mmCIF file of C-alpha atoms in Angstrom:
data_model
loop_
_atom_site.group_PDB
_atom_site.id
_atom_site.type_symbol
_atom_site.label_atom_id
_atom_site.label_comp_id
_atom_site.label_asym_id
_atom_site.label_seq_id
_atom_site.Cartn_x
_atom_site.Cartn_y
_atom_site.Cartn_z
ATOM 1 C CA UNK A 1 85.745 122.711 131.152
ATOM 2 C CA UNK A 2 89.298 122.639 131.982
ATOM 3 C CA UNK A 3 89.052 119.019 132.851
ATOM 4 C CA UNK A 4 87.739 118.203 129.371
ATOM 5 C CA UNK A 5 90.547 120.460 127.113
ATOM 6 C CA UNK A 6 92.913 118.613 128.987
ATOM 7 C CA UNK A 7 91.378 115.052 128.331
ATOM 8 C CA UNK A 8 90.941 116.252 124.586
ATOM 9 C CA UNK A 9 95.001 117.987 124.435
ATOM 10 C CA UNK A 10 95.714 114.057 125.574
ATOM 11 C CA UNK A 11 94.219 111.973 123.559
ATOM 12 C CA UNK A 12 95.068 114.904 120.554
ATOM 13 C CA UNK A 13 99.132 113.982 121.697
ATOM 14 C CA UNK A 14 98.363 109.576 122.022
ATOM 15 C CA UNK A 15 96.761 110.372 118.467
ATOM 16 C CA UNK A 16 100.150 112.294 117.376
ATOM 17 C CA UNK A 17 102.037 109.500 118.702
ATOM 18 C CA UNK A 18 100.969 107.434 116.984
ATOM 19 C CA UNK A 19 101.338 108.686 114.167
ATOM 20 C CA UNK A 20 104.723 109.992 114.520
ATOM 21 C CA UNK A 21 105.500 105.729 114.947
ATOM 22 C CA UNK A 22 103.315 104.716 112.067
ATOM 23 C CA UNK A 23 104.008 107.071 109.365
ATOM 24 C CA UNK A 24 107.541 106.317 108.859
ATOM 25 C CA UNK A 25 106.495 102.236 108.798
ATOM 26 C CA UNK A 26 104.092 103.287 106.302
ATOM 27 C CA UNK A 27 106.698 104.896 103.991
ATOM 28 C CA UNK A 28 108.777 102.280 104.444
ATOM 29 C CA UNK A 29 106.546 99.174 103.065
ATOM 30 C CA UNK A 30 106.123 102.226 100.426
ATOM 31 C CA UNK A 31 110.094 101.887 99.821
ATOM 32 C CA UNK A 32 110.287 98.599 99.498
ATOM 33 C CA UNK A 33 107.191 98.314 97.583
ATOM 34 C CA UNK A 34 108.965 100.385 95.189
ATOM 35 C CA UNK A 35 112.168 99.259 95.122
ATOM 36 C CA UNK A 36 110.707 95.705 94.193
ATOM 37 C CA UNK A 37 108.521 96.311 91.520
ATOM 38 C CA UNK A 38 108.403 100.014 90.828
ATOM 39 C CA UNK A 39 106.630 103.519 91.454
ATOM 40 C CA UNK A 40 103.811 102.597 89.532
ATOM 41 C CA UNK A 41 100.660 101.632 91.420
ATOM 42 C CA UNK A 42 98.724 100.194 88.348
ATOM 43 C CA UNK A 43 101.673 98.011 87.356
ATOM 44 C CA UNK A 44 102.663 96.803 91.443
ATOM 45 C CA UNK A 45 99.756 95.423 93.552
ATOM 46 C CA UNK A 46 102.233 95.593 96.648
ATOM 47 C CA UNK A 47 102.698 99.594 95.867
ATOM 48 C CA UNK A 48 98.664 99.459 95.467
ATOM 49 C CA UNK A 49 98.367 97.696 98.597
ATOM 50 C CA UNK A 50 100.795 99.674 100.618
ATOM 51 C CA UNK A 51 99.221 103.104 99.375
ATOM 52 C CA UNK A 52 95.978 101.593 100.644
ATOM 53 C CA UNK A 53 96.731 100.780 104.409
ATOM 54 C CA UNK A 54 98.591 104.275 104.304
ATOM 55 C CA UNK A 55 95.348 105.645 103.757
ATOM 56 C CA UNK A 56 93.640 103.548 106.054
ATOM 57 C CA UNK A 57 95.755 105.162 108.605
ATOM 58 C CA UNK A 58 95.009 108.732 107.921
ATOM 59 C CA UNK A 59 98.273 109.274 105.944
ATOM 60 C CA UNK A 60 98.008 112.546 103.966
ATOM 61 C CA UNK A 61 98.382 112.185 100.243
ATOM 62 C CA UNK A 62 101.257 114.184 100.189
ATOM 63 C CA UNK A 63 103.325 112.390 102.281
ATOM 64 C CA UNK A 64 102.330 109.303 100.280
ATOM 65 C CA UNK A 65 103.649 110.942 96.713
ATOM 66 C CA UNK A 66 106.788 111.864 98.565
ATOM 67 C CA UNK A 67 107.932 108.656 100.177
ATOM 68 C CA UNK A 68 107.421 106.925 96.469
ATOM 69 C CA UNK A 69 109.557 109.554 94.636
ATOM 70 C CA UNK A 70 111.900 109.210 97.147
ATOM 71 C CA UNK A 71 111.864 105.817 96.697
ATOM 72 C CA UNK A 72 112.334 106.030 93.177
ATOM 73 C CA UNK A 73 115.092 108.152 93.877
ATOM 74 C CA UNK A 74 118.793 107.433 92.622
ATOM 75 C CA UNK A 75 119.908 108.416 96.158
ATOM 76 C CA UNK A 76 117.102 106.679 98.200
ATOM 77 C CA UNK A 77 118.085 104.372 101.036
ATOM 78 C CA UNK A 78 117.854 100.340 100.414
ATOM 79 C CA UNK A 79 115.687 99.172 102.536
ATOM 80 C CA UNK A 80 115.681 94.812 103.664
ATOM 81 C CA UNK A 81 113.434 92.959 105.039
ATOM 82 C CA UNK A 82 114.252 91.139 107.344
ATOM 83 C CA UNK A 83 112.842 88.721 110.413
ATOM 84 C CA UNK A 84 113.374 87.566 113.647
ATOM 85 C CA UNK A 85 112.109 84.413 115.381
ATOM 86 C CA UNK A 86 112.132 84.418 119.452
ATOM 87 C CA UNK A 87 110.509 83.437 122.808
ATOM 88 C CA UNK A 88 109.492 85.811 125.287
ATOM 89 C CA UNK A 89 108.761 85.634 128.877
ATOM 90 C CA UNK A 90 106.199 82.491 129.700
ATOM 91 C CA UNK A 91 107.511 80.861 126.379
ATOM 92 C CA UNK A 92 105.472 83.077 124.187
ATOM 93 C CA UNK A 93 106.643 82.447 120.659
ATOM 94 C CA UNK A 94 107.233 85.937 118.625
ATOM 95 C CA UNK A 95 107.911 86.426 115.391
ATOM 96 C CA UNK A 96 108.928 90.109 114.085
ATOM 97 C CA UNK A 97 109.404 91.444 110.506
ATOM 98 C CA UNK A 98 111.199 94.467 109.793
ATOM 99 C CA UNK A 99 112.198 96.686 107.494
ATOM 100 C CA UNK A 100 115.628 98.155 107.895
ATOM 101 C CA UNK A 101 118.515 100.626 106.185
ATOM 102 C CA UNK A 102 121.024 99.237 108.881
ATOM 103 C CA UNK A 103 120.823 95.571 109.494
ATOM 104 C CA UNK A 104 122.923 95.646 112.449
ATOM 105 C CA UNK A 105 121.352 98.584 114.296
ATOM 106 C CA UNK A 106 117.942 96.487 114.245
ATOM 107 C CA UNK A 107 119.258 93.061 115.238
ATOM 108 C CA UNK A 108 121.048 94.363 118.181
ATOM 109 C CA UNK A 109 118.313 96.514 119.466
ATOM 110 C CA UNK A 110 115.436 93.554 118.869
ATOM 111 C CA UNK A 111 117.541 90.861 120.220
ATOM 112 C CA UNK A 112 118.019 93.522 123.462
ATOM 113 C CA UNK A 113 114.079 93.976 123.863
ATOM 114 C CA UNK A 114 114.160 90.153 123.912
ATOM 115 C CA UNK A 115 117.164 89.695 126.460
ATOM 116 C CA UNK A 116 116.077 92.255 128.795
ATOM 117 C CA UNK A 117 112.510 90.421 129.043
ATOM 118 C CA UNK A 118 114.299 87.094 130.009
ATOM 119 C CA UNK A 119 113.230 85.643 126.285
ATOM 120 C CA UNK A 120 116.239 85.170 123.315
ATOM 121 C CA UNK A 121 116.082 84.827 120.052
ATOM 122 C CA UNK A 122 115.392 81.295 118.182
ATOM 123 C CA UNK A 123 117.315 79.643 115.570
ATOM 124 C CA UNK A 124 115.920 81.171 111.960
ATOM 125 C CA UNK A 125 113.290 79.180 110.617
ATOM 126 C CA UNK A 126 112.690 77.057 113.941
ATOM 127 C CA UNK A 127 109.193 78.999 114.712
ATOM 128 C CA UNK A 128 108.066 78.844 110.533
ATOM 129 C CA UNK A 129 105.788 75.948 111.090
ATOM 130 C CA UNK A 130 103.956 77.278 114.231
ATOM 131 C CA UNK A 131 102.526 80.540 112.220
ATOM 132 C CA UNK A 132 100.749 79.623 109.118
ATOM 133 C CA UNK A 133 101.317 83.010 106.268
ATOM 134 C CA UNK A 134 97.823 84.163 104.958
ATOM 135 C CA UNK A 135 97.219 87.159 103.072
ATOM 136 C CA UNK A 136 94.138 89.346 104.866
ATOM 137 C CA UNK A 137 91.730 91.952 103.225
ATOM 138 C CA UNK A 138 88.955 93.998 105.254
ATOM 139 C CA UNK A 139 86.562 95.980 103.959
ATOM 140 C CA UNK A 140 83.577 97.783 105.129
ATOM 141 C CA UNK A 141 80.444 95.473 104.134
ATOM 142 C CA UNK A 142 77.804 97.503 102.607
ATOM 143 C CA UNK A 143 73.945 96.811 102.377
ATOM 144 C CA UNK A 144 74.389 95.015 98.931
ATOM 145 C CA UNK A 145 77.154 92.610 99.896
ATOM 146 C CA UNK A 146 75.631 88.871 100.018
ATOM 147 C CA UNK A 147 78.755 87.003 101.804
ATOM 148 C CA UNK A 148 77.685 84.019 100.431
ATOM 149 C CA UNK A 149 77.747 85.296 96.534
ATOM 150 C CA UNK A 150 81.003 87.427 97.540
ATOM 151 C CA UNK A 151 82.657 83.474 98.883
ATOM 152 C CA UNK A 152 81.792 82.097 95.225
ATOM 153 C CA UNK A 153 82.952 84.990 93.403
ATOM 154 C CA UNK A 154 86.096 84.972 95.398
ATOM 155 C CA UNK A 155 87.108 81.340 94.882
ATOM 156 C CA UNK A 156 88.875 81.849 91.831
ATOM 157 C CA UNK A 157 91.196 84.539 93.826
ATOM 158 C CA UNK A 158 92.554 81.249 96.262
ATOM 159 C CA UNK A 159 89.501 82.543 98.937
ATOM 160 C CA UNK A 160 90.323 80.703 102.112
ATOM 161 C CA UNK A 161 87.773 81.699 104.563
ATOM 162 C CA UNK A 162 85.257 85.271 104.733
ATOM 163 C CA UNK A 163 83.917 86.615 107.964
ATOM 164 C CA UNK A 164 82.516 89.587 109.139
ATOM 165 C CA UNK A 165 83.018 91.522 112.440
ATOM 166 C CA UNK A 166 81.094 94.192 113.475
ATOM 167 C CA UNK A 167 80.339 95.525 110.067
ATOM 168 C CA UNK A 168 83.880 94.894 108.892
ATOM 169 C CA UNK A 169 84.665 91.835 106.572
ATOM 170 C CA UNK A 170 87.639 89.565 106.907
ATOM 171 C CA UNK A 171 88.664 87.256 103.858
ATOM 172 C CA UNK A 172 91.606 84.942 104.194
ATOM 173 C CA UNK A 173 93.944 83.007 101.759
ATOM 174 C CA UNK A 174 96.929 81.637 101.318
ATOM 175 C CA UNK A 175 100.013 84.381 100.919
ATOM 176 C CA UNK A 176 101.087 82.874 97.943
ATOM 177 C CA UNK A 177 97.683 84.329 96.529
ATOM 178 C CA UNK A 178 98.161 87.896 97.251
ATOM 179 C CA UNK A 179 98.026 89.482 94.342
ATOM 180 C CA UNK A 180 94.909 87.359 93.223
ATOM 181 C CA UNK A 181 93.490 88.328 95.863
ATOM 182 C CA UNK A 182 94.193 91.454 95.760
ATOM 183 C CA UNK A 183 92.858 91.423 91.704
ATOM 184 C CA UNK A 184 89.669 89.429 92.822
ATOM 185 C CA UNK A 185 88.504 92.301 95.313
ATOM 186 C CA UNK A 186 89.180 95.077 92.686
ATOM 187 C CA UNK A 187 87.602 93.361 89.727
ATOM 188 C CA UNK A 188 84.353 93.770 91.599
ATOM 189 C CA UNK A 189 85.058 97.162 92.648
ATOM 190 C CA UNK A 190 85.398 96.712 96.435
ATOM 191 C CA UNK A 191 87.417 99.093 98.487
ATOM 192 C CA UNK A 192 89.852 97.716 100.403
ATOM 193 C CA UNK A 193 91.131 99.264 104.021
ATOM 194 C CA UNK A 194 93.798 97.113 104.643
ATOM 195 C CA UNK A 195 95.435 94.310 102.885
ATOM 196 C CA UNK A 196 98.427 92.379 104.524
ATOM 197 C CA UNK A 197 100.431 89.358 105.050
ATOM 198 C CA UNK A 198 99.703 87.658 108.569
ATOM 199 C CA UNK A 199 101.403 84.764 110.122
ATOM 200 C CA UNK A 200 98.696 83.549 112.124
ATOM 201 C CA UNK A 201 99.305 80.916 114.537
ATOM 202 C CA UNK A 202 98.561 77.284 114.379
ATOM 203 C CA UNK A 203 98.512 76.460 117.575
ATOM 204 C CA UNK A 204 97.725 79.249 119.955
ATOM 205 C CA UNK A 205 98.019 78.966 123.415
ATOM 206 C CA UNK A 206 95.908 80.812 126.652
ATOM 207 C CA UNK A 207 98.210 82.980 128.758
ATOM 208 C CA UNK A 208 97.332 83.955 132.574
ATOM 209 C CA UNK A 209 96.058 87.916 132.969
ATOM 210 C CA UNK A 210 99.475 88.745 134.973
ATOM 211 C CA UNK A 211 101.622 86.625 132.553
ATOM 212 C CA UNK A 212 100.245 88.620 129.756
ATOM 213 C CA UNK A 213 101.029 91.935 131.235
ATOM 214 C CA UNK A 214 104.909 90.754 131.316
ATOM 215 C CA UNK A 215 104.841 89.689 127.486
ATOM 216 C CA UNK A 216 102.802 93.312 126.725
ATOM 217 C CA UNK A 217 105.561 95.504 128.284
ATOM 218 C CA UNK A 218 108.387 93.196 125.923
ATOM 219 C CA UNK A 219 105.743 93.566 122.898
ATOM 220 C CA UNK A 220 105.249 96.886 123.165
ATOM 221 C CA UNK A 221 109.106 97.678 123.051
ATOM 222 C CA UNK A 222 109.345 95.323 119.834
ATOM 223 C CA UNK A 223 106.606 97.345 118.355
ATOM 224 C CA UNK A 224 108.003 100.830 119.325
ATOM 225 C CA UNK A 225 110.891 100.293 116.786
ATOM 226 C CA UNK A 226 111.439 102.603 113.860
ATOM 227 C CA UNK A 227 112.713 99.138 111.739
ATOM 228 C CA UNK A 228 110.215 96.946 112.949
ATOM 229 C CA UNK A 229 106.648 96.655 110.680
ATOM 230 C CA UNK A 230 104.494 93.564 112.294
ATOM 231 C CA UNK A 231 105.241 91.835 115.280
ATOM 232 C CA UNK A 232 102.895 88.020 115.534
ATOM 233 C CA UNK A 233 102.350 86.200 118.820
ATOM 234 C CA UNK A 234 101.176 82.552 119.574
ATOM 235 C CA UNK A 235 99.116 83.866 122.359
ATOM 236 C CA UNK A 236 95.240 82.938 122.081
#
């Protein structure tokens, strides 16, 4: 019994972890959401979209109305995105995006998880061509979805490519068509999960077991960062 509480207490405190990491990331694509097109979800499909993968991540509501008042806020914080292009140990390619109140503060400490893994950063834009941008939507696929009739119907929204995973489906297309997208899935009342930009990479490339280990521990520091929101590899 005492074995078992103590297994449950630890994955209770991995759970409140990870939270404690993602929830301010969350209210920050909230923020900027915001900031860019206002606190209005039925006027700004990237404050729809960002409310959405809150809640796909547990978020309580509450904290969700507060981080877009305080984003609508005279005194709120500017947030910038910004992004970083790199190689890591191996010659893994890495790409971060962040969003950041302090500029400096997050290119010294990224550029530091890079050093200290025996990677550096890249010149800006140098890595653009090796990730191709797509905009992603998943959604649970329920007994009356045909995935053939939901690829027509999706066309018209600049529909890529549609698969499903374990009960899950995946449709692509281009970032440009976000917001199409985005209009396309809600015009025939599908619920998304999650909706985000992806740089997926063109040409990915197979990594030994104990080579991947090294790039994990650098990742993992990357992703550990208050500023930083997605972090894409070139690894297969």
């Amino acid at each position: 019994m005492g074995r078992a509480f103590e297994y449950r207490r630890a994955a209770k405190e991995k759970r409140w972890d990870k939270m404690s990491k993602v929830f301010p990331k969350l209210a920050k694509a909230i923020t900027v959401a915001v900031k860019e097109s206002g606190p209005d979800p039925e006027m700004n499909a990237k404050l729809r979209t960002a409310i959405q993968n809150a809640k796909a991540e547990n978020m309580p509501k509450d904290n969700i109305e507060n981080a877009i008042k305080r984003a609508a806020g005279k005194d709120s914080d500017d947030i910038n995105e910004v992004t970083y292009e790199g190689k890591g140990p191996h010659g893994v390619l890495v790409f971060v995006e962040c969003a950041t109140d302090n500029t400096t503060r997050t290119v010294a400490n990224v550029k530091s998880y890079f050093n200290k893994a025996g990677g550096g950063f890249a010149p800006s834009g140098s890595l653009e061509f090796m990730f191709s941008r797509k905009s992603v939507f998943e959604f649970e696929k329920t007994e009356e979805m045909d995935i053939e009739e939901l690829e027509l119907s999706l066309i018209d929204g600049g529909l890529e490519e549609i698969e499903e995973n374990e009960g899950i489906i995946y449709a692509y297309s281009d970032y440009t068509n976000f917001g199409d997208m985005s209009k396309a899935l809600e015009d025939l009342n599908i619920e998304v999960k999650r909706g985000t930009l992806k740089r997926i990479a063109t040409s990915p490339v197979e990594f030994t077991d104990d080579e991947l280990e090294e790039i994990e521990k650098m990742l993992d520091k990357i992703e550990d960062d208050d500023d930083v929101q997605a972090v894409y590899t070139n690894i297969a």
